[in-house]
Structures are given as structure tokens and as C-alpha cells.
Coordinates of C-alpha atoms in Angstrom, one line a residue:
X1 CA 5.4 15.1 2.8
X2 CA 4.5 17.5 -0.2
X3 CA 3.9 21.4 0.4
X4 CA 4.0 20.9 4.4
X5 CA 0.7 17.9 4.2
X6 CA 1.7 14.9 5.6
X7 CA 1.1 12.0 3.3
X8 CA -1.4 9.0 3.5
X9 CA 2.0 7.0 4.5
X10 CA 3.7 9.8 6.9
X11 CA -0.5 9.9 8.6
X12 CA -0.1 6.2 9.3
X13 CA 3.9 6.1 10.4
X14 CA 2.8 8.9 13.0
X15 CA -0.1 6.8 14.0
X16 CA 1.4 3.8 14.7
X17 CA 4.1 5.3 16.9
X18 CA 1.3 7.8 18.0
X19 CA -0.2 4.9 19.6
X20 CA 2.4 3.3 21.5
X21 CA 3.5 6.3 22.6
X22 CA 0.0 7.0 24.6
X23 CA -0.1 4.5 27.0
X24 CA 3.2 5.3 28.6
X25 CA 2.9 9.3 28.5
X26 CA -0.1 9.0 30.1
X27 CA 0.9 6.8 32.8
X28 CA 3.9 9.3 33.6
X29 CA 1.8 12.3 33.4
X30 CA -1.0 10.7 36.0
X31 CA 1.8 8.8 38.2
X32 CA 4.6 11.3 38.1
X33 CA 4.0 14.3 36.9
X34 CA 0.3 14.8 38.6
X35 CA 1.9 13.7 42.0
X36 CA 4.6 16.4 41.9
X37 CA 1.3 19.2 41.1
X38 CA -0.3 17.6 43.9
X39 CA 3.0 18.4 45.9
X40 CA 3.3 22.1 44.7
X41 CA -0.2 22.4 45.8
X42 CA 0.0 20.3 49.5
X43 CA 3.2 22.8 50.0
X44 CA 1.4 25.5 50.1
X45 CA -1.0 23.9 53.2
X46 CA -1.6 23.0 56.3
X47 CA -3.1 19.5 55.3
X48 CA -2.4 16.9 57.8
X49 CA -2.6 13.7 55.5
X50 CA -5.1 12.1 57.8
X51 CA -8.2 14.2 56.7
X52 CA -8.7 15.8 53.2
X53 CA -9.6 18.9 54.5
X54 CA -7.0 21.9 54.8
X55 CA -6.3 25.4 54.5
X56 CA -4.4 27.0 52.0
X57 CA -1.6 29.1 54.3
X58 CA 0.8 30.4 51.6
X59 CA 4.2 30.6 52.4
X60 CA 4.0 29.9 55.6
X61 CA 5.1 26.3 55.6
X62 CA 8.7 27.6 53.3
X63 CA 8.8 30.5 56.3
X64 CA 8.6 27.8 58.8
X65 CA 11.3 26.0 56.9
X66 CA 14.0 28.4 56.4
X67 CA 14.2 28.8 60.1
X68 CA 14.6 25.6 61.2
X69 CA 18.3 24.5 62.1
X70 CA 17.5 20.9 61.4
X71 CA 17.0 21.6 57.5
X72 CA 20.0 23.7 57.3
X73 CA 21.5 21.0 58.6
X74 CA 20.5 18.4 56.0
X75 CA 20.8 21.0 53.4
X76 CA 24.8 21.2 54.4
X77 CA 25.4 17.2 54.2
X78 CA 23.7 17.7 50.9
X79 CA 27.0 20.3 50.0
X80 CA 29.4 17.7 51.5
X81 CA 27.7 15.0 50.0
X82 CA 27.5 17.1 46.5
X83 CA 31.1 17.7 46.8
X84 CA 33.0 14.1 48.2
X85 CA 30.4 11.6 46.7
X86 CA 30.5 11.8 43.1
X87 CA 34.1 13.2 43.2
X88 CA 35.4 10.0 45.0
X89 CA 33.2 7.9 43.2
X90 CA 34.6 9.1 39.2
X91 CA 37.9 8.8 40.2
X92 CA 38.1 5.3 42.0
X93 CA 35.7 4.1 39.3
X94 CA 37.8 6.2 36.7
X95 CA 41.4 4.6 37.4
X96 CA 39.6 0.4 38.0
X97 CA 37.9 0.9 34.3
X98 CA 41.4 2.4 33.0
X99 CA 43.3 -0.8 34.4
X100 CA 40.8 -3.0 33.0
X101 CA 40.8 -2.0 30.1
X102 CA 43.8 -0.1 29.2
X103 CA 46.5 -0.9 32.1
X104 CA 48.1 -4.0 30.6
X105 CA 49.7 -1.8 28.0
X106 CA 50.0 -3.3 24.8
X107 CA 49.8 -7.4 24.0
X108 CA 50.4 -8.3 20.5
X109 CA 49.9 -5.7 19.6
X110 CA 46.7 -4.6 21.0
X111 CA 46.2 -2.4 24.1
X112 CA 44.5 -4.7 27.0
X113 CA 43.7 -4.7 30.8
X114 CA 45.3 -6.1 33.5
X115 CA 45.1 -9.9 33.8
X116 CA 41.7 -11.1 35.0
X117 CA 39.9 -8.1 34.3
X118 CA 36.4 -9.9 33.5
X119 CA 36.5 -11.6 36.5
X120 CA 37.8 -7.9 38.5
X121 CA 34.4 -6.2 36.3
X122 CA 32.2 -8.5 38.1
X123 CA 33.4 -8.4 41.5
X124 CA 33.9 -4.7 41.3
X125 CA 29.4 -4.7 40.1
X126 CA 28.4 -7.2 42.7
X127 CA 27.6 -4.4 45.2
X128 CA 25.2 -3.2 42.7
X129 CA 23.0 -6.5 42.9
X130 CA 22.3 -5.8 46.8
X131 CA 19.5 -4.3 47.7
X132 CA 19.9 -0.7 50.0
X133 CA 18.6 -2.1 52.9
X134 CA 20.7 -5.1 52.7
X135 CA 24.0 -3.2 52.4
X136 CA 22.8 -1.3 55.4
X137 CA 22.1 -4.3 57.2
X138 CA 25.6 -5.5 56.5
X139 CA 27.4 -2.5 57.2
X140 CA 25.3 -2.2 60.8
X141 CA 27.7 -5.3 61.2
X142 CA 30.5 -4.2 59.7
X143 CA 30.4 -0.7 61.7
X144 CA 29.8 -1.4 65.1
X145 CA 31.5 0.6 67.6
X146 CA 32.7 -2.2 69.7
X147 CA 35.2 -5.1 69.1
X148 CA 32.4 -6.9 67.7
X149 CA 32.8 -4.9 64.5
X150 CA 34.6 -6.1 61.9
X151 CA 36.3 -2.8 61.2
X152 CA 37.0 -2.4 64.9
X153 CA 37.7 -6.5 65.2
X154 CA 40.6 -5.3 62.6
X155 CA 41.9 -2.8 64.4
X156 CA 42.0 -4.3 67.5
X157 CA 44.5 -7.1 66.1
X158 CA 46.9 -4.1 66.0
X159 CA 46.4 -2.8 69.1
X160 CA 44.0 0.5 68.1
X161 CA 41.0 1.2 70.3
X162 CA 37.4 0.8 68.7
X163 CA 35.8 3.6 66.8
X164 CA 32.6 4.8 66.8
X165 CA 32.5 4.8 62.9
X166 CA 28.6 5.5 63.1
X167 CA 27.9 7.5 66.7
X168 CA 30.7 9.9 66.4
X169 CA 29.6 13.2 65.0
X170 CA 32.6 14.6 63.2
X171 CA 33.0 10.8 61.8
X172 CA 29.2 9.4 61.2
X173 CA 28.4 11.3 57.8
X174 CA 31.7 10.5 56.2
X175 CA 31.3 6.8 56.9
X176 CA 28.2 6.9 55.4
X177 CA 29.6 8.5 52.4
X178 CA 32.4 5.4 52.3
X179 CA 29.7 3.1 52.3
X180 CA 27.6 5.1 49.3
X181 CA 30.9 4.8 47.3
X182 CA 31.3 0.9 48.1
X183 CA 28.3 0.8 46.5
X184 CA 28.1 3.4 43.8
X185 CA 31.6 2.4 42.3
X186 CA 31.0 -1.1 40.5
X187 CA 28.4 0.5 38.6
X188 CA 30.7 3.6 37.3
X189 CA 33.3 1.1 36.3
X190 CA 30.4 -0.4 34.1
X191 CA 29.5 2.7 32.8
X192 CA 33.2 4.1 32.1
X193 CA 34.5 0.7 31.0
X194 CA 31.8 0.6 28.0
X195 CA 32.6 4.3 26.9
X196 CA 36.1 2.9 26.8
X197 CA 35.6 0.4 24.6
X198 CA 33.9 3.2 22.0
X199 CA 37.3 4.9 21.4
X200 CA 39.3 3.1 18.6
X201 CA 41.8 1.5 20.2
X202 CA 44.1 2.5 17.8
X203 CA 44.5 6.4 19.6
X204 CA 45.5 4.5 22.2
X205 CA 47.8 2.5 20.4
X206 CA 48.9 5.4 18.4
X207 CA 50.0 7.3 21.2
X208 CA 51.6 4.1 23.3
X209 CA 53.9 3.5 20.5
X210 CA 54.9 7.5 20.3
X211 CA 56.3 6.7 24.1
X212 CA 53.2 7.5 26.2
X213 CA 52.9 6.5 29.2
X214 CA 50.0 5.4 31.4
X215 CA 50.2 8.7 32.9
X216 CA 49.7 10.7 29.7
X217 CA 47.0 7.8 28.4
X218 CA 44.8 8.7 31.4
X219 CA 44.8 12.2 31.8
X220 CA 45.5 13.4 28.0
X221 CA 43.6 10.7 25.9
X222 CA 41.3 8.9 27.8
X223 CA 39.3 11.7 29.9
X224 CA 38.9 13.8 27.3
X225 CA 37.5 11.5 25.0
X226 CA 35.4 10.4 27.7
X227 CA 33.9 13.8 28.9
X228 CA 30.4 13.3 27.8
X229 CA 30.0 10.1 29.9
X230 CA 32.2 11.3 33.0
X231 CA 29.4 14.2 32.7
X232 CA 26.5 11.9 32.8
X233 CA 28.2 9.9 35.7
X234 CA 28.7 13.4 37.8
X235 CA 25.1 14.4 37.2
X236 CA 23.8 11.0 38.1
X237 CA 25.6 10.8 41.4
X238 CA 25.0 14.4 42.1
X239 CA 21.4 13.4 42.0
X240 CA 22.1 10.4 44.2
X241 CA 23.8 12.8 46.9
X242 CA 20.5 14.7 46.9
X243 CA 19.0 11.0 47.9
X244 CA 20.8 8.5 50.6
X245 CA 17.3 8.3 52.2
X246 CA 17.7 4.3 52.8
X247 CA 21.7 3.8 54.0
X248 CA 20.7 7.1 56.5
X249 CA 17.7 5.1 57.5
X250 CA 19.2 1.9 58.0
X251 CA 23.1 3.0 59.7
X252 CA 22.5 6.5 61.2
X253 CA 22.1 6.4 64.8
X254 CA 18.2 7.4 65.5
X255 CA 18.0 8.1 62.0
X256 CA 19.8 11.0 61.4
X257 CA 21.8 11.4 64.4
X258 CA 23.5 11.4 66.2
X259 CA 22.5 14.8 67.1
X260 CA 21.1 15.5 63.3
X261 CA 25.3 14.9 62.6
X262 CA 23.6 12.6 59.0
X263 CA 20.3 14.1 58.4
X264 CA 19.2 14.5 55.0
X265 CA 16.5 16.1 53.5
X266 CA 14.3 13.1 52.3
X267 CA 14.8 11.6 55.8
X268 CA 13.0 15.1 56.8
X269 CA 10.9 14.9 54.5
X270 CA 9.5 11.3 55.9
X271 CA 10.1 12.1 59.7
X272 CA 7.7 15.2 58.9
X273 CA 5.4 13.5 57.2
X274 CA 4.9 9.7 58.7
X275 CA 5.9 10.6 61.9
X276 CA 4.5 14.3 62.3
X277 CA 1.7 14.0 59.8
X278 CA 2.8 18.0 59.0
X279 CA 2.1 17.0 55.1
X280 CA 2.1 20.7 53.8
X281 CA 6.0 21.2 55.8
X282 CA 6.9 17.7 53.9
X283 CA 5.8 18.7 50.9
X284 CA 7.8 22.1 51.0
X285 CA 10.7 20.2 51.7
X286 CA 10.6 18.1 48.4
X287 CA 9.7 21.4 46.3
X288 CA 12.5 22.9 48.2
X289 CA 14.7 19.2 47.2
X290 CA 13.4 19.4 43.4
X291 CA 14.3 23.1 42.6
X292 CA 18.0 22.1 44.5
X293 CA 18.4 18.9 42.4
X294 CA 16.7 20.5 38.9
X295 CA 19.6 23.6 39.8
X296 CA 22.3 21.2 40.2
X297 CA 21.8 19.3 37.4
X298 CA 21.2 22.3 34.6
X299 CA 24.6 24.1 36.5
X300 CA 26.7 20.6 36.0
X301 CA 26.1 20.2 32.4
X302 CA 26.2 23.4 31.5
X303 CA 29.4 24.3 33.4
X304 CA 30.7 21.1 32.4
X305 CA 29.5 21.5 28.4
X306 CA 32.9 21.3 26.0
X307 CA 33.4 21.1 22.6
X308 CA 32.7 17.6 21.7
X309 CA 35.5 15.5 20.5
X310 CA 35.1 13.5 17.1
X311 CA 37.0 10.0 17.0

């Protein structure tokens, strides 16, 4: 590039990356990003999904909206869900990844995990190789509020009455949130266990050899060198709290109950649409679910943002 022109060269490199770049932009502009326009627009309706004519009513559907109990309701498991899910998640997943990788102290010489840990890193993933539905399917099983259950099967061997795990209301949502952690965790041990393995193990080393202890390994070396990926992790499960539309499908109690005790938004957002063909309501319900999850995630990193490390 001489004088700000591009060269005959730079005109071709542009091209050829110009060109494989088209395809794909343009199918996430007309799949993705025209359907959420088409959303903005349907909130703002009374359009019924069974007819394309409508009438544009404003605000009306976001009025309508704001006083009704049953999306408060979701909106507040969306807060407990914010708050337990990913928290739980990064710190279960947090200490497995620093016993697989760090807790068998040093070995010749050499900081290692415990003893089996690449047979622990696949049974820890295998949760993430099963379909939604299917873990909901098997936690239906697991969860059922007789002795049939095998939670309950459990605790009658000691002598403990069955719980309703999934038709109590004070207990429901947070059984759900157990199970979104079964599931959620393999992956996060992944995810930290490969940002372990990119700091040299000689810190670690380093500091084992100055008398360090696993205590002062975990909470003074290892999280703060892996702050960029334990921020990733929090805004990805943040994100997946805003979600949990297929495990409240599959295990709540007439989806959502009982008494609206699991209800989440995108569950509302279907009932209103498939089941009350109110399109325009639905459709203010996912404007009112993107704006929450866009917030969420631009508050987590920037709250989050630290000077970045070097290693």
C-alpha cells in the first residue's frame, strides 16, 4: 500500500478473502439478523401468526407485559438462575480442572494431576454428549416423587420419606438448577483445564518449591492467571441462565409449574406463541429477553475487565 492505494497484490488478498467472507455474512444477516428485525417489528403488533394481516398497536403488547405476574415471575428465576447457575458451575468446574491438572503436586519434578485424570476429564464431559431432552428424560426417572425414584429409592434405604424434588414449589427450580450444573460442569472443566495447560508450568513450580500450598496455588496463582477465561465461562453460562427452555420443558410439572414455581421466559415466550398464537406478546417477550441478556453480558465483562496478566 503506497500513499493510502491499495496495491494490485493488497486488491487481490482483499478479494479472495472478500469472497469467502460473502457467503456466510449474508446467510447470518438473512437467517439471524433479519429474523430478530422481523421480531422488533412483530412486537410492536397484534399479529396472530395464523394470518399475515395485523395492526401495528405500539406499546401495547410491552404494557400488557409488565403487568403480568406470570413474567415477573420468570423474570425472577432468571435472577436466581443468574446468580446460583454459573456461580456453582465455575467453582465445581474450577476446583475438578485444578485436581486434574495441578492436585498431584509435583512428580519428578513436574506439577501433575491426580492419578487417572484423563480418564476423570472424560467422565466428567460425558454429560455434554447427551442431548437436552435426553438428560430430561433421565432425570424424569431419576426425580420422581415416589420410591420409584432413584433419588427417593436412596433415601428410602435410610429411612427418609420421598421428596417431591420436581412438584414442590420452594424445591422444583433449584432441582432444576442441580440438574443444569450436572450438565454444564464437564464442559467448564474442558474449557478451564485447557487455559491451564497455557500457564508455564514453571509459576507453578516456582511457587510449589517456595512452600506453596494447594491453597495459595488455587486462589493466588491459578485464578488470576486464568481471569480472562473464568470471564468467558461466567458470560457463557449467564447467557445459558437466560435459556433452560428444554430441561423446564421436559422436568417441570405442566411446564413451568407447579404453580409458575420454574417458569422462564422462553418457555413464555412459546406458551404465548404455539399455544396462544398472541405472536406480537411473544415477540415482546424475546425483545424484552435480548436487551436482558445483551445488558448482562456488556455489565459482566466490563465489571469483570482487569489488567491483563503477562506470563
Amino acid at each position: 500500500m503506497r500513499h493510502g492505494k491499495l496495491t494490485p497484490a493488497a486488491l487481490r488478498k482483499y478479494g479472495f478473502i472478500t469472497s469467502f467472507l460473502a457467503v456466510p455474512v449474508l446467510l447470518y444477516v438473512v437467517f439471524v439478523v433479519w429474523q430478530y428485525i422481523q421480531a422488533f417489528q412483530i412486537s410492536f403488533t397484534n399479529s396472530r401468526g395464523i394470518s399475515p394481516k395485523f395492526d401495528y398497536v405500539g406499546f401495547d403488547n410491552f404494557t400488557q407485559l409488565f403487568q403480568d405476574d406470570v413474567f415477573w415471575a420468570a423474570v425472577r428465576h432468571h435472577v436466581v438462575l443468574l446468580l446460583a447457575m454459573p456461580l456453582i458451575t465455575i467453582a465445581i468446574a474450577l476446583f475438578f480442572s485444578f485436581l486434574l491438572n495441578l492436585g498431584g503436586g509435583q512428580r519428578n519434578g513436574r506439577m501433575v494431576g491426580v492419578p487417572g485424570s484423563a480418564f476423570y476429564k472424560i467422565v466428567f464431559f460425558f454429560p455434554q454428549v447427551l442431548a437436552v431432552a435426553i438428560v430430561g428424560v433421565l432425570f424424569q426417572a431419576i426425580l420422581r416423587p415416589d420410591k420409584a425414584g432413584v433419588f427417593n429409592s436412596a433415601l428410602g434405604a435410610v429411612g427418609i420419606d420421598p421428596v417431591g424434588w420436581l412438584i414442590a414449589p420452594g424445591l422444583a427450580l433449584w432441582t432444576i438448577i442441580g440438574v443444569m450444573v450436572w450438565q454444564a460442569v464437564g464442559f467448564y472443566v474442558v474449557l478451564f483445564s485447557a487455559g491451564m495447560a497455557t500457564i508455564p508450568k514453571d509459576v507453578f513450580e516456582a511457587a510449589s518449591l517456595d512452600g506453596a500450598g494447594r491453597f495459595t496455588l488455587f486462589f493466588k496463582i491459578t485464578i488470576p492467571l486464568l481471569w480472562d477465561t473464568l470471564q468467558v465461562g461466567w458470560v457463557y453460562l449467564g447467557i445459558a441462565a437466560f435459556d433452560g427452555f428444554a430441561l423446564v420443558q421436559v422436568l417441570s410439572v405442566d411446564r413451568g409449574g407447579p404453580d409458575n414455581a420454574t417458569t422462564v421466559l422462553p418457555l413464555e415466550i412459546w406458551r404465548n406463541a404455539f399455544t396462544y398464537s398472541k405472536y406480537g406478546v411473544a415477540s415482546a417477550m424475546g425483545v424484552a429477553l435480548f436487551f436482558m441478556t445483551l445488558t448482562f453480558a456488556v455489565l459482566t465483562l466490563r465489571v469483570t475487565r482487569r489488567e491483563r496478566i503477562e506470563f
